[in-house]
Short mmCIF file of C-alpha atoms in Angstrom, two decimals:
data_model
loop_
_atom_site.label_atom_id
_atom_site.label_comp_id
_atom_site.label_asym_id
_atom_site.label_seq_id
_atom_site.Cartn_x
_atom_site.Cartn_y
_atom_site.Cartn_z
CA MET M 92 80.49 85.81 105.86
CA GLY M 93 82.13 82.75 104.34
CA ARG M 94 81.10 79.15 103.87
CA ILE M 95 81.03 76.69 106.74
CA ARG M 96 83.23 73.69 106.14
CA LYS M 97 81.09 70.58 106.55
CA ILE M 98 82.06 68.14 109.29
CA LYS M 99 82.01 64.51 108.23
CA ASN M 100 79.36 62.44 110.03
CA ALA M 101 77.96 65.52 111.79
CA ASP M 102 74.50 63.93 111.62
CA ILE M 103 75.79 61.03 113.72
CA LEU M 104 78.04 63.03 116.04
CA ILE M 105 75.31 65.42 117.15
CA LYS M 106 73.36 62.50 118.62
CA ASN M 107 76.04 62.05 121.29
CA TYR M 108 74.96 65.24 123.07
CA HIS M 109 71.99 65.27 125.42
CA TRP M 110 71.30 68.94 124.61
CA LEU M 111 70.04 67.80 121.21
CA LEU M 112 66.31 67.16 120.97
CA GLN M 113 65.83 64.06 118.84
CA LYS M 114 62.06 63.73 119.05
CA ALA M 115 59.10 65.96 119.78
CA SER M 116 57.53 65.96 123.22
CA ASP M 117 54.88 67.83 125.18
CA HIS M 118 57.47 68.71 127.83
CA TYR M 119 61.12 69.52 127.20
CA PHE M 120 61.91 70.92 130.64
CA ASN M 121 60.81 69.82 134.10
CA ASN M 122 59.36 73.20 135.00
CA SER M 123 56.67 75.69 133.99
CA HIS M 124 58.99 78.53 132.99
CA GLN M 125 58.43 80.60 129.88
CA LEU M 126 59.83 79.25 126.62
CA TYR M 127 61.95 81.40 124.28
CA ILE M 128 63.18 80.05 120.95
CA GLU M 129 65.73 81.28 118.43
CA VAL M 130 65.05 80.36 114.80
CA GLY M 131 68.41 80.08 113.07
CA SER M 132 70.92 79.89 115.91
CA GLY M 133 74.16 80.24 113.95
CA LYS M 134 77.08 79.09 116.10
CA GLY M 135 75.03 79.46 119.25
CA ASP M 136 76.59 82.43 121.06
CA PHE M 137 73.28 84.29 121.40
CA ILE M 138 71.14 81.43 122.67
CA ILE M 139 73.87 80.14 125.01
CA GLN M 140 74.48 83.56 126.58
CA ASN M 141 70.75 84.07 127.05
CA ALA M 142 70.39 80.71 128.78
CA LEU M 143 73.25 81.53 131.13
CA LYS M 144 71.96 85.04 131.87
CA TYR M 145 68.33 84.03 132.42
CA PRO M 146 68.25 80.65 134.24
CA ASP M 147 64.51 81.00 134.98
CA ILE M 148 63.60 81.01 131.28
CA ASN M 149 63.74 77.95 129.01
CA PHE M 150 65.56 78.36 125.69
CA ILE M 151 65.53 76.24 122.55
CA GLY M 152 67.67 76.99 119.50
CA ILE M 153 66.61 75.77 116.06
CA GLU M 154 69.24 75.33 113.35
CA LYS M 155 68.92 73.17 110.24
CA ASP M 156 72.62 72.77 109.34
CA LYS M 157 74.01 69.67 111.08
CA THR M 158 77.59 70.95 111.05
CA ILE M 159 76.56 74.18 112.74
CA VAL M 160 74.45 72.28 115.27
CA LEU M 161 77.49 70.18 116.12
CA LYS M 162 79.49 73.36 116.69
CA ILE M 163 76.80 74.66 119.06
CA LEU M 164 76.72 71.40 121.00
CA ARG M 165 80.49 71.29 121.29
CA LYS M 166 80.50 74.88 122.51
CA ILE M 167 77.97 74.06 125.24
CA ASP M 168 80.05 71.04 126.22
CA THR M 169 83.13 73.20 126.86
CA LEU M 170 81.35 75.48 129.33
CA SER M 171 82.43 75.22 132.95
CA ILE M 172 78.82 75.92 133.96
CA LYS M 173 76.43 74.18 131.60
CA PRO M 174 72.91 75.60 131.31
CA ILE M 175 70.11 73.20 132.22
CA ASN M 176 67.56 75.49 130.54
CA LEU M 177 68.89 75.09 126.99
CA LEU M 178 68.17 72.58 124.24
CA ILE M 179 68.90 72.48 120.49
CA ILE M 180 66.79 71.23 117.59
CA CYS M 181 68.29 70.31 114.22
CA ASP M 182 65.49 70.99 111.74
CA ASP M 183 64.06 73.47 109.27
CA ALA M 184 61.99 76.39 110.62
CA LYS M 185 59.03 75.32 108.48
CA ASN M 186 58.63 72.31 110.80
CA LEU M 187 58.17 74.27 114.03
CA LEU M 188 54.67 72.88 114.51
CA VAL M 189 56.17 69.39 114.71
CA TRP M 190 58.12 70.43 117.80
CA PHE M 191 55.94 72.96 119.58
CA LYS M 192 52.32 73.16 120.67
CA ILE M 193 49.98 75.96 119.73
CA ASN M 194 50.26 78.97 122.09
CA SER M 195 53.29 77.56 123.90
CA ILE M 196 56.08 80.05 123.13
CA SER M 197 56.57 83.40 124.85
CA LYS M 198 59.24 84.87 122.59
CA ILE M 199 60.83 84.12 119.21
CA PHE M 200 64.22 85.51 118.19
CA LEU M 201 65.05 86.00 114.50
CA ASN M 202 68.69 87.06 114.34
CA PHE M 203 70.38 87.90 111.04
CA SER M 204 68.28 85.46 109.05
CA ASP M 205 69.10 84.84 105.39
CA PRO M 206 67.33 87.70 103.53
CA TRP M 207 66.74 85.60 100.39
CA PRO M 208 66.90 88.75 98.21
CA LYS M 209 65.50 87.25 94.99
CA LYS M 210 61.74 87.65 94.64
CA ARG M 211 61.25 84.02 93.66
CA HIS M 212 62.70 82.99 97.03
CA GLU M 213 60.35 85.16 99.10
CA LYS M 214 58.64 82.14 100.66
CA TYR M 215 61.91 81.26 102.41
CA ARG M 216 62.20 84.59 104.20
CA LEU M 217 61.53 84.10 107.90
CA THR M 218 59.30 87.19 107.98
CA SER M 219 57.15 86.22 105.01
CA LYS M 220 53.38 85.87 105.54
CA SER M 221 53.47 82.08 105.89
CA PHE M 222 56.11 82.24 108.61
CA LEU M 223 54.33 85.07 110.42
CA ASP M 224 51.17 82.96 110.43
CA LEU M 225 53.17 80.08 111.86
CA TYR M 226 54.71 82.20 114.61
CA HIS M 227 51.35 83.68 115.53
CA SER M 228 49.89 80.23 116.08
CA LEU M 229 52.81 79.23 118.33
CA LEU M 230 53.02 82.37 120.45
CA ILE M 231 51.06 82.92 123.64
CA ASP M 232 48.78 85.95 123.87
CA ASP M 233 50.99 89.05 123.75
CA GLY M 234 53.94 86.84 122.82
CA ARG M 235 56.82 88.66 121.22
CA ILE M 236 59.20 88.42 118.29
CA GLU M 237 62.56 90.17 118.26
CA PHE M 238 64.12 90.59 114.82
CA LYS M 239 67.62 91.87 114.02
CA THR M 240 69.34 92.21 110.66
CA ASP M 241 72.12 94.09 108.92
CA ASN M 242 70.16 94.05 105.65
CA GLU M 243 68.22 97.25 104.96
CA GLU M 244 65.99 95.75 102.26
CA PHE M 245 65.11 92.81 104.48
CA TYR M 246 64.27 95.21 107.32
CA PHE M 247 61.83 97.20 105.19
CA TYR M 248 60.39 94.03 103.66
CA SER M 249 59.75 92.74 107.18
CA LEU M 250 58.02 95.96 108.21
CA GLN M 251 55.78 95.74 105.16
CA SER M 252 55.07 92.07 105.80
CA LEU M 253 54.15 92.79 109.42
CA ASP M 254 51.89 95.66 108.40
CA SER M 255 50.06 93.39 105.97
CA SER M 256 49.61 90.53 108.45
CA LYS M 257 47.51 92.48 111.00
CA GLN M 258 48.39 89.78 113.55
CA PHE M 259 51.16 91.74 115.26
CA LYS M 260 51.74 95.17 116.68
CA ILE M 261 55.15 96.82 116.29
CA ILE M 262 56.31 98.08 119.69
CA TYR M 263 59.85 99.05 118.75
CA GLN M 264 61.80 99.62 115.56
CA THR M 265 65.12 101.21 114.72
CA GLN M 266 67.42 101.55 111.75
CA ASN M 267 70.48 101.79 113.98
CA LEU M 268 70.30 99.84 117.22
CA TYR M 269 73.71 101.01 118.39
CA LEU M 270 72.58 104.62 118.64
CA ASN M 271 70.15 103.64 121.42
CA LYS M 272 72.15 103.14 124.61
CA LYS M 273 69.07 102.09 126.57
CA GLU M 274 68.37 99.20 124.19
CA LEU M 275 72.00 98.11 124.28
CA VAL M 276 71.89 97.50 128.04
CA SER M 277 70.03 94.21 127.51
CA ASN M 278 71.32 93.47 124.01
CA ILE M 279 73.16 90.17 123.54
CA GLN M 280 75.23 90.00 120.37
CA THR M 281 75.33 87.18 117.85
CA GLU M 282 78.53 86.17 116.08
CA TYR M 283 77.44 88.01 112.93
CA GLU M 284 76.40 91.06 114.89
CA LYS M 285 79.88 91.44 116.41
CA LYS M 286 81.41 91.38 112.92
CA PHE M 287 78.92 93.86 111.46
CA VAL M 288 79.35 96.29 114.36
CA ALA M 289 83.13 96.11 113.96
CA LEU M 290 82.60 97.12 110.33
CA ASN M 291 80.38 100.03 111.42
CA LYS M 292 77.35 98.55 109.69
CA PRO M 293 73.99 99.66 111.12
CA ILE M 294 71.95 97.01 112.92
CA TYR M 295 68.22 97.10 112.27
CA LYS M 296 65.80 95.84 114.90
CA ILE M 297 62.06 95.27 115.19
CA VAL M 298 60.17 94.10 118.28
CA ILE M 299 56.56 93.04 117.89
CA LYS M 300 53.84 91.43 119.98
CA SER M 301 51.00 89.22 118.83
CA ASN M 302 47.47 90.59 118.76
#
């Protein structure tokens, strides 16, 4: 979808926004609401719209690219109503255990993650065994993962990976989300999703819960 032009000093500029989490803590919000996280938040449309729509749920977006994180933070800053239930982490997904306690997350969103198509890069796929093990340790009992992609091979790889893990139960799967009007009622689009739908590309989705 095109390269992101790097913003000079993005690593410094992001520290000017209080929505950025700069160190790990046992408590990120002054409440006991459920915590939902998005791993790979892109430009932030999905996580921001969720936070605005569901004020009684806490949301944290994780994105490793500092330029993209800056874009998310700037987008939040322009809102007339700024969500108090949203924070952003600038870090790699492999470091989730640095930021979150075991059995502390109710839902994880994986939206249009990089499919890493080459076999030698399998360990980087966010639905590989090592990442599924990581998510399972972080999720509460019956915690859920919602996965969306436009990549057919990545979808089937993820199904196979989930079947092998035995730690999750698939409760919903589709090879064309936009044929299911019931599912679309609560669907919030990402930036990529809007572009793919406009191109009539099918959107694949899997919803699972931890065993």
